[in-house]
Coordinates of C-alpha atoms in Angstrom, one line a residue:
X794 CA 71.6 36.0 107.1
X795 CA 69.8 37.6 104.0
X796 CA 66.5 39.3 105.0
X797 CA 63.8 38.2 102.5
X798 CA 60.2 39.4 102.1
X799 CA 57.3 37.1 102.7
X800 CA 56.8 37.1 98.9
X801 CA 60.3 35.8 98.4
X802 CA 59.8 32.9 100.8
X803 CA 56.5 31.9 99.1
X804 CA 58.4 32.0 95.8
X805 CA 61.0 29.7 97.2
X806 CA 58.4 27.3 98.7
X807 CA 56.6 27.2 95.3
X808 CA 59.9 26.5 93.5
X809 CA 60.8 23.6 95.9
X810 CA 57.3 22.1 95.4
X811 CA 57.5 22.3 91.7
X812 CA 60.8 20.6 91.6
X813 CA 59.8 17.8 94.0
X814 CA 56.6 17.3 91.9
X815 CA 58.7 16.5 88.9
X816 CA 60.9 14.1 90.7
X817 CA 57.9 12.4 92.2
X818 CA 55.8 12.2 89.0
X819 CA 58.7 11.1 86.9
X820 CA 59.4 8.3 89.4
X821 CA 55.8 7.2 89.4
X822 CA 55.3 7.2 85.6
X823 CA 58.8 6.0 84.8
X824 CA 59.4 8.6 82.1
X825 CA 60.2 12.2 81.2
X826 CA 58.0 14.4 79.0
X827 CA 56.9 18.0 78.8
X828 CA 54.1 17.4 81.4
X829 CA 56.5 15.9 84.0
X830 CA 59.3 18.5 83.5
X831 CA 57.2 21.6 83.4
X832 CA 56.7 22.0 87.1
X833 CA 60.5 21.7 87.7
X834 CA 61.0 24.4 85.0
X835 CA 58.5 26.8 86.4
X836 CA 59.6 25.9 90.0
X837 CA 63.2 26.8 89.1
X838 CA 62.0 30.2 88.0
X839 CA 60.2 30.7 91.2
X840 CA 63.2 29.5 93.2
X841 CA 65.5 31.9 91.3
X842 CA 63.1 34.8 91.9
X843 CA 62.8 33.9 95.6
X844 CA 66.5 33.8 96.1
X845 CA 67.5 36.9 94.0
X846 CA 64.2 38.7 93.2
X847 CA 64.7 41.3 95.9
X848 CA 68.1 42.2 94.7
X849 CA 66.8 42.5 91.2
X850 CA 63.9 44.8 92.2
X851 CA 66.4 47.1 93.9
X852 CA 69.1 47.0 91.2
X853 CA 70.3 50.5 90.1
X854 CA 69.1 50.1 86.4
X855 CA 65.6 49.3 87.7
X856 CA 65.6 52.3 90.0
X857 CA 66.5 54.5 87.0
X858 CA 63.8 53.1 84.7
X859 CA 60.5 53.4 86.6
X860 CA 58.7 52.5 83.3
X861 CA 60.4 49.1 83.2
X862 CA 59.3 48.3 86.8
X863 CA 55.7 49.1 85.8
X864 CA 56.0 47.0 82.7
X865 CA 57.3 44.0 84.7
X866 CA 54.6 44.4 87.2
X867 CA 51.8 44.4 84.6
X868 CA 53.4 41.6 82.8
X869 CA 53.2 39.5 85.9
X870 CA 49.6 40.6 86.7
X871 CA 48.6 39.6 83.1
X872 CA 50.4 36.2 83.2
X873 CA 48.9 35.2 86.6
X874 CA 45.4 36.6 85.5
X875 CA 45.5 34.6 82.3
X876 CA 46.6 31.5 84.2
X877 CA 43.9 31.5 86.8
X878 CA 41.2 32.3 84.1
X879 CA 42.3 29.4 81.9
X880 CA 42.7 27.0 84.7
X881 CA 39.3 27.8 85.9
X882 CA 37.9 27.1 82.4
X883 CA 39.7 23.8 82.4
X884 CA 38.3 22.8 85.8
X885 CA 34.8 24.0 84.8
X886 CA 32.3 21.1 84.3
X887 CA 33.1 20.0 80.7
X888 CA 30.8 17.0 80.6
X889 CA 27.7 17.4 78.5
X890 CA 24.6 15.4 78.3
X891 CA 24.9 12.6 75.8
X892 CA 22.1 12.9 73.1
X893 CA 19.7 10.0 72.8
X894 CA 20.4 9.4 69.1
X895 CA 24.0 10.4 68.6
X896 CA 25.5 9.0 65.4
X897 CA 29.3 9.6 65.7
X898 CA 31.9 9.3 68.4
X899 CA 35.4 10.5 68.3
X900 CA 38.1 9.1 70.5
X901 CA 41.3 11.1 70.7
X902 CA 44.7 9.3 70.9
X903 CA 46.9 9.5 74.0
X904 CA 50.1 7.6 73.4
X905 CA 51.1 3.9 73.0
X906 CA 53.6 1.7 74.7
X907 CA 55.0 0.1 71.6
X908 CA 51.7 -1.2 70.1
X909 CA 49.8 -1.4 73.4
X910 CA 47.4 1.3 74.6
X911 CA 48.7 3.5 77.4
X912 CA 46.7 3.7 80.6
X913 CA 45.3 7.0 79.6
X914 CA 44.3 5.8 76.1
X915 CA 42.8 2.5 77.5
X916 CA 40.6 4.7 79.8
X917 CA 39.3 6.7 76.8
X918 CA 38.6 3.6 74.6
X919 CA 36.9 1.7 77.4
X920 CA 34.6 4.7 77.9
X921 CA 33.9 4.6 74.2
X922 CA 33.1 0.9 74.3
X923 CA 30.4 1.5 76.9
X924 CA 28.8 4.3 74.8
X925 CA 29.0 2.1 71.6
X926 CA 27.4 -0.8 73.3
X927 CA 24.5 1.4 74.4
X928 CA 24.2 2.9 70.8
X929 CA 24.5 0.1 68.2
X930 CA 23.9 2.4 65.3
X931 CA 26.8 4.7 66.3
X932 CA 30.1 4.9 64.3
X933 CA 33.4 5.7 66.0
X934 CA 36.3 7.7 64.7
X935 CA 39.6 6.6 66.4
X936 CA 42.0 9.5 65.9
X937 CA 45.8 9.5 66.4
X938 CA 48.8 9.1 64.2
X939 CA 52.2 7.4 65.0
X940 CA 54.6 9.1 67.4
X941 CA 58.1 8.5 68.8
X942 CA 58.3 5.1 70.5
X943 CA 55.1 3.9 68.9
X944 CA 55.3 0.9 66.6
X945 CA 52.0 1.6 64.9
X946 CA 49.5 4.5 64.6
X947 CA 47.4 5.1 67.7
X948 CA 44.2 4.8 65.5
X949 CA 45.3 1.3 64.5
X950 CA 46.0 0.2 68.0
X951 CA 42.6 1.6 69.2
X952 CA 40.8 -0.2 66.3
X953 CA 42.4 -3.5 67.2
X954 CA 41.4 -3.1 70.8
X955 CA 37.8 -2.1 69.9
X956 CA 37.5 -5.2 67.6
X957 CA 38.9 -7.4 70.4
X958 CA 36.2 -6.1 72.7
X959 CA 33.5 -7.0 70.2
X960 CA 33.0 -3.7 68.3
X961 CA 32.1 -4.6 64.7
X962 CA 34.9 -3.4 62.3
X963 CA 32.4 -1.6 60.0
X964 CA 31.5 0.7 62.8
X965 CA 35.2 1.8 63.1
X966 CA 36.7 4.8 61.1
X967 CA 40.4 5.3 61.3
X968 CA 42.2 8.7 61.3
X969 CA 45.9 7.7 61.5
X970 CA 47.7 10.9 60.3
X971 CA 47.3 13.4 63.2
X972 CA 50.1 14.6 65.4
X973 CA 48.2 17.3 67.4
X974 CA 44.8 18.0 68.7
X975 CA 44.1 20.4 65.9
X976 CA 45.0 17.7 63.4
X977 CA 42.9 15.2 65.3
X978 CA 39.7 17.2 64.4
X979 CA 40.9 18.5 60.9
X980 CA 41.6 15.0 59.6
X981 CA 38.6 13.4 61.5
X982 CA 36.4 16.0 59.7
X983 CA 37.8 14.7 56.4
X984 CA 37.0 11.2 57.4
X985 CA 33.5 12.2 58.5
X986 CA 32.8 14.0 55.4
X987 CA 33.1 10.8 53.5
X988 CA 30.5 9.1 55.8
X989 CA 27.1 8.8 54.1
X990 CA 24.5 11.0 55.8
X991 CA 26.9 12.8 58.1
X992 CA 25.7 16.3 59.1
X993 CA 28.4 18.5 60.8
X994 CA 25.6 20.4 62.6
X995 CA 24.6 17.2 64.4
X996 CA 26.3 16.5 67.9
X997 CA 29.6 14.6 67.7
X998 CA 30.7 13.0 70.9
X999 CA 34.3 13.6 71.9
X1000 CA 36.1 11.4 74.3
X1001 CA 39.3 12.7 75.8
X1002 CA 40.8 13.5 79.3
X1003 CA 39.1 16.0 81.6
X1004 CA 41.9 18.6 81.5
X1005 CA 42.1 18.4 77.7
X1006 CA 38.3 18.7 77.1
X1007 CA 38.2 22.6 77.0
X1008 CA 40.7 22.9 74.3
X1009 CA 39.4 19.9 72.4
X1010 CA 35.9 21.5 72.1
X1011 CA 37.3 24.8 70.9
X1012 CA 39.3 23.1 68.2
X1013 CA 36.5 20.8 67.2
X1014 CA 34.2 23.9 66.7
X1015 CA 37.0 25.5 64.6
X1016 CA 36.8 22.5 62.3
X1017 CA 33.0 22.8 61.9
X1018 CA 31.9 20.2 64.3
X1019 CA 29.4 20.3 67.1
X1020 CA 31.2 18.6 70.0
X1021 CA 29.7 17.0 73.0
X1022 CA 32.2 16.5 75.8
X1023 CA 32.7 13.0 77.3
X1024 CA 35.7 13.4 79.7
X1025 CA 37.8 10.8 81.4
X1026 CA 39.3 11.4 84.7
X1027 CA 43.0 12.0 85.4
X1028 CA 45.0 10.3 88.1
X1029 CA 45.5 12.7 91.1
X1030 CA 49.3 12.4 91.0
X1031 CA 49.6 13.8 87.5
X1032 CA 46.7 16.3 87.5
X1033 CA 48.9 19.2 88.5
X1034 CA 51.3 18.5 85.7
X1035 CA 48.6 17.9 83.1
X1036 CA 46.7 21.1 84.0
X1037 CA 49.9 23.1 84.1
X1038 CA 51.0 21.8 80.7
X1039 CA 47.4 22.4 79.3
X1040 CA 47.6 26.2 80.1
X1041 CA 50.4 26.6 77.7
X1042 CA 48.7 24.4 75.2
X1043 CA 45.5 26.5 75.4
X1044 CA 47.4 29.7 74.9
X1045 CA 49.2 28.2 71.8
X1046 CA 45.9 26.9 70.4
X1047 CA 44.1 30.2 70.8
X1048 CA 46.9 32.2 69.1
X1049 CA 48.1 29.6 66.5
X1050 CA 45.8 26.7 65.7
X1051 CA 43.5 27.9 63.0

């Protein structure tokens, strides 16, 4: 029997959990996407490291290159450090106090099933309806383009749903070109600049999922907006997948989205 360190056994356990998570969530959601397969991908790496990491660490070429060992060690420390810092920021309370006289609300898209709102998107739009009902002077920007498997742009589907729930069409502004969070705010800013009396310094309410709020506020600010976070909760069984995926999305946005 191969003698493994406690770290290897922990790595094997983490790998198995990640793979099982993907199987479970894929079955519950009935689909495959980046959020569902990421735990299996990361879990596979942990599993491989747990099975063969000890052999790798004691390989002759590693022994002959002590600088490489130090580089790998620091790389792992930086990766884990950034992961825990970013996840902590994602979990931090991102809900802001809604201003008494807010003028604009942005609802970010979250996918359609054909031309019907997904569960996540319906949660966002329903929260928006509650705010709009309490603030009859407020305008709403529905932001989202048309993705694979979607029959119409997400903005159009949200607008139809809002109208069906009694929101007057003249209160609804559609941004139907975006394919990413950065584009959500870039193109929404273009729409808002055409709105009479709009002042980008004034608070703009942003509705999105809780795990997505940290990055959304960063990108809103990069587009000259003053965001007020209004998060929607994420079902417990997809939270690990959503927060894992969002780590990579945050790193990408910090480095690339400008």
